[in-house]
Structures are given as structure tokens and as C-alpha cells.
mmCIF file of N, CA and C in Angstrom:
data_model
loop_
_atom_site.group_PDB
_atom_site.id
_atom_site.type_symbol
_atom_site.label_atom_id
_atom_site.label_comp_id
_atom_site.label_asym_id
_atom_site.label_seq_id
_atom_site.Cartn_x
_atom_site.Cartn_y
_atom_site.Cartn_z
ATOM 1 N N MET A 47 -2.435 8.797 -14.861
ATOM 2 C CA MET A 47 -2.711 7.379 -14.794
ATOM 3 C C MET A 47 -4.217 7.207 -14.620
ATOM 4 N N ASN A 48 -4.771 6.229 -15.306
ATOM 5 C CA ASN A 48 -6.216 6.041 -15.192
ATOM 6 C C ASN A 48 -6.565 5.123 -14.018
ATOM 7 N N ARG A 49 -7.848 5.068 -13.734
ATOM 8 C CA ARG A 49 -8.360 4.334 -12.573
ATOM 9 C C ARG A 49 -7.978 2.853 -12.618
ATOM 10 N N GLN A 50 -8.126 2.220 -13.769
ATOM 11 C CA GLN A 50 -7.829 0.787 -13.891
ATOM 12 C C GLN A 50 -6.351 0.491 -13.639
ATOM 13 N N GLU A 51 -5.465 1.357 -14.111
ATOM 14 C CA GLU A 51 -4.030 1.143 -13.882
ATOM 15 C C GLU A 51 -3.689 1.283 -12.403
ATOM 16 N N MET A 52 -4.312 2.266 -11.735
ATOM 17 C CA MET A 52 -4.078 2.429 -10.295
ATOM 18 C C MET A 52 -4.552 1.197 -9.538
ATOM 19 N N ILE A 53 -5.742 0.712 -9.874
ATOM 20 C CA ILE A 53 -6.282 -0.470 -9.199
ATOM 21 C C ILE A 53 -5.367 -1.669 -9.427
ATOM 22 N N LYS A 54 -4.907 -1.852 -10.640
ATOM 23 C CA LYS A 54 -4.016 -2.977 -10.961
ATOM 24 C C LYS A 54 -2.734 -2.910 -10.127
ATOM 25 N N GLN A 55 -2.137 -1.727 -10.038
ATOM 26 C CA GLN A 55 -0.903 -1.591 -9.264
ATOM 27 C C GLN A 55 -1.145 -1.806 -7.775
ATOM 28 N N ILE A 56 -2.265 -1.303 -7.272
ATOM 29 C CA ILE A 56 -2.581 -1.505 -5.856
ATOM 30 C C ILE A 56 -2.773 -2.988 -5.563
ATOM 31 N N LEU A 57 -3.532 -3.678 -6.416
ATOM 32 C CA LEU A 57 -3.808 -5.092 -6.172
ATOM 33 C C LEU A 57 -2.581 -5.976 -6.342
ATOM 34 N N ASN A 58 -1.587 -5.515 -7.079
ATOM 35 C CA ASN A 58 -0.350 -6.275 -7.256
ATOM 36 C C ASN A 58 0.716 -5.914 -6.225
ATOM 37 N N SER A 59 0.395 -5.011 -5.323
ATOM 38 C CA SER A 59 1.372 -4.551 -4.343
ATOM 39 C C SER A 59 1.524 -5.553 -3.197
ATOM 40 N N PRO A 60 2.673 -5.523 -2.538
ATOM 41 C CA PRO A 60 2.864 -6.388 -1.369
ATOM 42 C C PRO A 60 1.868 -6.077 -0.248
ATOM 43 N N ILE A 61 1.441 -4.835 -0.145
ATOM 44 C CA ILE A 61 0.476 -4.459 0.886
ATOM 45 C C ILE A 61 -0.842 -5.184 0.656
ATOM 46 N N ALA A 62 -1.307 -5.217 -0.595
ATOM 47 C CA ALA A 62 -2.559 -5.905 -0.910
ATOM 48 C C ALA A 62 -2.427 -7.403 -0.652
ATOM 49 N N LYS A 63 -1.287 -7.946 -0.983
ATOM 50 C CA LYS A 63 -1.085 -9.374 -0.748
ATOM 51 C C LYS A 63 -1.066 -9.689 0.738
ATOM 52 N N ALA A 64 -0.522 -8.775 1.542
ATOM 53 C CA ALA A 64 -0.490 -8.988 2.988
ATOM 54 C C ALA A 64 -1.879 -8.835 3.613
ATOM 55 N N LYS A 65 -2.650 -7.882 3.129
ATOM 56 C CA LYS A 65 -3.991 -7.628 3.677
ATOM 57 C C LYS A 65 -5.047 -8.553 3.078
ATOM 58 N N GLY A 66 -4.756 -9.069 1.907
ATOM 59 C CA GLY A 66 -5.720 -9.888 1.189
ATOM 60 C C GLY A 66 -6.243 -9.116 -0.012
ATOM 61 N N VAL A 67 -5.941 -9.621 -1.194
ATOM 62 C CA VAL A 67 -6.292 -8.923 -2.430
ATOM 63 C C VAL A 67 -7.800 -8.719 -2.533
ATOM 64 N N GLU A 68 -8.575 -9.732 -2.173
ATOM 65 C CA GLU A 68 -10.034 -9.605 -2.263
ATOM 66 C C GLU A 68 -10.557 -8.524 -1.328
ATOM 67 N N MET A 69 -10.000 -8.449 -0.119
ATOM 68 C CA MET A 69 -10.434 -7.428 0.822
ATOM 69 C C MET A 69 -10.115 -6.026 0.299
ATOM 70 N N VAL A 70 -8.927 -5.856 -0.259
ATOM 71 C CA VAL A 70 -8.539 -4.561 -0.813
ATOM 72 C C VAL A 70 -9.434 -4.207 -1.996
ATOM 73 N N LYS A 71 -9.730 -5.189 -2.839
ATOM 74 C CA LYS A 71 -10.619 -4.959 -3.989
ATOM 75 C C LYS A 71 -12.001 -4.506 -3.518
ATOM 76 N N GLU A 72 -12.514 -5.138 -2.482
ATOM 77 C CA GLU A 72 -13.814 -4.750 -1.930
ATOM 78 C C GLU A 72 -13.781 -3.334 -1.371
ATOM 79 N N MET A 73 -12.688 -2.967 -0.696
ATOM 80 C CA MET A 73 -12.558 -1.604 -0.162
ATOM 81 C C MET A 73 -12.569 -0.580 -1.292
ATOM 82 N N ILE A 74 -11.856 -0.867 -2.360
ATOM 83 C CA ILE A 74 -11.812 0.045 -3.508
ATOM 84 C C ILE A 74 -13.200 0.185 -4.115
ATOM 85 N N ASP A 75 -13.912 -0.931 -4.235
ATOM 86 C CA ASP A 75 -15.257 -0.901 -4.814
ATOM 87 C C ASP A 75 -16.242 -0.123 -3.951
ATOM 88 N N ARG A 76 -16.081 -0.193 -2.624
ATOM 89 C CA ARG A 76 -17.006 0.482 -1.706
ATOM 90 C C ARG A 76 -16.810 1.989 -1.683
ATOM 91 N N HIS A 77 -15.591 2.433 -1.934
ATOM 92 C CA HIS A 77 -15.267 3.845 -1.801
ATOM 93 C C HIS A 77 -15.088 4.487 -3.167
ATOM 94 N N GLY A 78 -15.063 5.804 -3.187
ATOM 95 C CA GLY A 78 -14.965 6.542 -4.436
ATOM 96 C C GLY A 78 -13.535 6.768 -4.897
ATOM 97 N N ASP A 79 -13.414 7.611 -5.900
ATOM 98 C CA ASP A 79 -12.122 7.894 -6.504
ATOM 99 C C ASP A 79 -11.158 8.586 -5.546
ATOM 100 N N ASP A 80 -11.675 9.398 -4.635
ATOM 101 C CA ASP A 80 -10.791 10.061 -3.667
ATOM 102 C C ASP A 80 -10.045 9.033 -2.826
ATOM 103 N N PHE A 81 -10.750 7.987 -2.404
ATOM 104 C CA PHE A 81 -10.133 6.913 -1.631
ATOM 105 C C PHE A 81 -9.086 6.186 -2.467
ATOM 106 N N LEU A 82 -9.427 5.902 -3.710
ATOM 107 C CA LEU A 82 -8.506 5.199 -4.609
ATOM 108 C C LEU A 82 -7.224 6.005 -4.803
ATOM 109 N N ILE A 83 -7.371 7.290 -5.043
ATOM 110 C CA ILE A 83 -6.200 8.156 -5.245
ATOM 111 C C ILE A 83 -5.360 8.215 -3.974
ATOM 112 N N ALA A 84 -6.004 8.337 -2.822
ATOM 113 C CA ALA A 84 -5.267 8.383 -1.554
ATOM 114 C C ALA A 84 -4.530 7.072 -1.303
ATOM 115 N N MET A 85 -5.177 5.966 -1.594
ATOM 116 C CA MET A 85 -4.552 4.658 -1.409
ATOM 117 C C MET A 85 -3.348 4.494 -2.343
ATOM 118 N N TYR A 86 -3.509 4.912 -3.587
ATOM 119 C CA TYR A 86 -2.419 4.818 -4.553
ATOM 120 C C TYR A 86 -1.249 5.707 -4.128
ATOM 121 N N GLN A 87 -1.550 6.921 -3.675
ATOM 122 C CA GLN A 87 -0.498 7.836 -3.230
ATOM 123 C C GLN A 87 0.234 7.274 -2.022
ATOM 124 N N SER A 88 -0.512 6.657 -1.119
ATOM 125 C CA SER A 88 0.099 6.037 0.047
ATOM 126 C C SER A 88 1.037 4.905 -0.363
ATOM 127 N N LEU A 89 0.613 4.111 -1.331
ATOM 128 C CA LEU A 89 1.444 3.029 -1.849
ATOM 129 C C LEU A 89 2.736 3.587 -2.456
ATOM 130 N N CYS A 90 2.615 4.638 -3.245
ATOM 131 C CA CYS A 90 3.787 5.257 -3.871
ATOM 132 C C CYS A 90 4.735 5.836 -2.819
ATOM 133 N N ASP A 91 4.160 6.480 -1.807
ATOM 134 C CA ASP A 91 4.977 7.049 -0.742
ATOM 135 C C ASP A 91 5.730 5.961 0.020
ATOM 136 N N THR A 92 5.058 4.853 0.283
ATOM 137 C CA THR A 92 5.688 3.745 1.002
ATOM 138 C C THR A 92 6.837 3.162 0.186
ATOM 139 N N GLU A 93 6.615 2.977 -1.115
ATOM 140 C CA GLU A 93 7.679 2.443 -1.971
ATOM 141 C C GLU A 93 8.858 3.407 -2.032
ATOM 142 N N GLU A 94 8.562 4.680 -2.097
ATOM 143 C CA GLU A 94 9.636 5.683 -2.137
ATOM 144 C C GLU A 94 10.443 5.663 -0.846
ATOM 145 N N GLN A 95 9.772 5.545 0.289
ATOM 146 C CA GLN A 95 10.472 5.476 1.578
ATOM 147 C C GLN A 95 11.376 4.258 1.635
ATOM 148 N N LEU A 96 10.900 3.131 1.122
ATOM 149 C CA LEU A 96 11.707 1.907 1.135
ATOM 150 C C LEU A 96 12.936 2.044 0.242
ATOM 151 N N LEU A 97 12.777 2.723 -0.880
ATOM 152 C CA LEU A 97 13.911 2.891 -1.795
ATOM 153 C C LEU A 97 15.001 3.766 -1.208
ATOM 154 N N PHE A 98 14.611 4.770 -0.428
ATOM 155 C CA PHE A 98 15.579 5.731 0.056
ATOM 156 C C PHE A 98 15.952 5.524 1.519
ATOM 157 N N SER A 99 15.576 4.405 2.094
ATOM 158 C CA SER A 99 15.942 4.171 3.495
ATOM 159 C C SER A 99 17.131 3.240 3.588
#
């Protein structure tokens, strides 16, 4: 998955909506790709936990 697709999915997530989409966008812009990948993985892990709980 490319960087833009990860950002799009993160910004459309319920977590981003709860924290504030603009704030999450600013965090992504301030940090590098390692942060973006970690954030995306965390989002995927959270969704997986919700599906199987």
C-alpha cells in the first residue's frame, strides 16, 4: 500500500474523527514514514481486535 492510501484510510478512521482529522493530519505531516506505518499498523490492529472480540 502506498503512502497516500495509508493516509486516506487513517484520516477516514473513527480514531481520526474522534481525535480530530486536522490534528491527525498535522501529526502525520510532522513525522516521517516510520510514524505513518506505525500509526497505520495500530489502526489495523485495533480494527482486527474489534472484529474478533
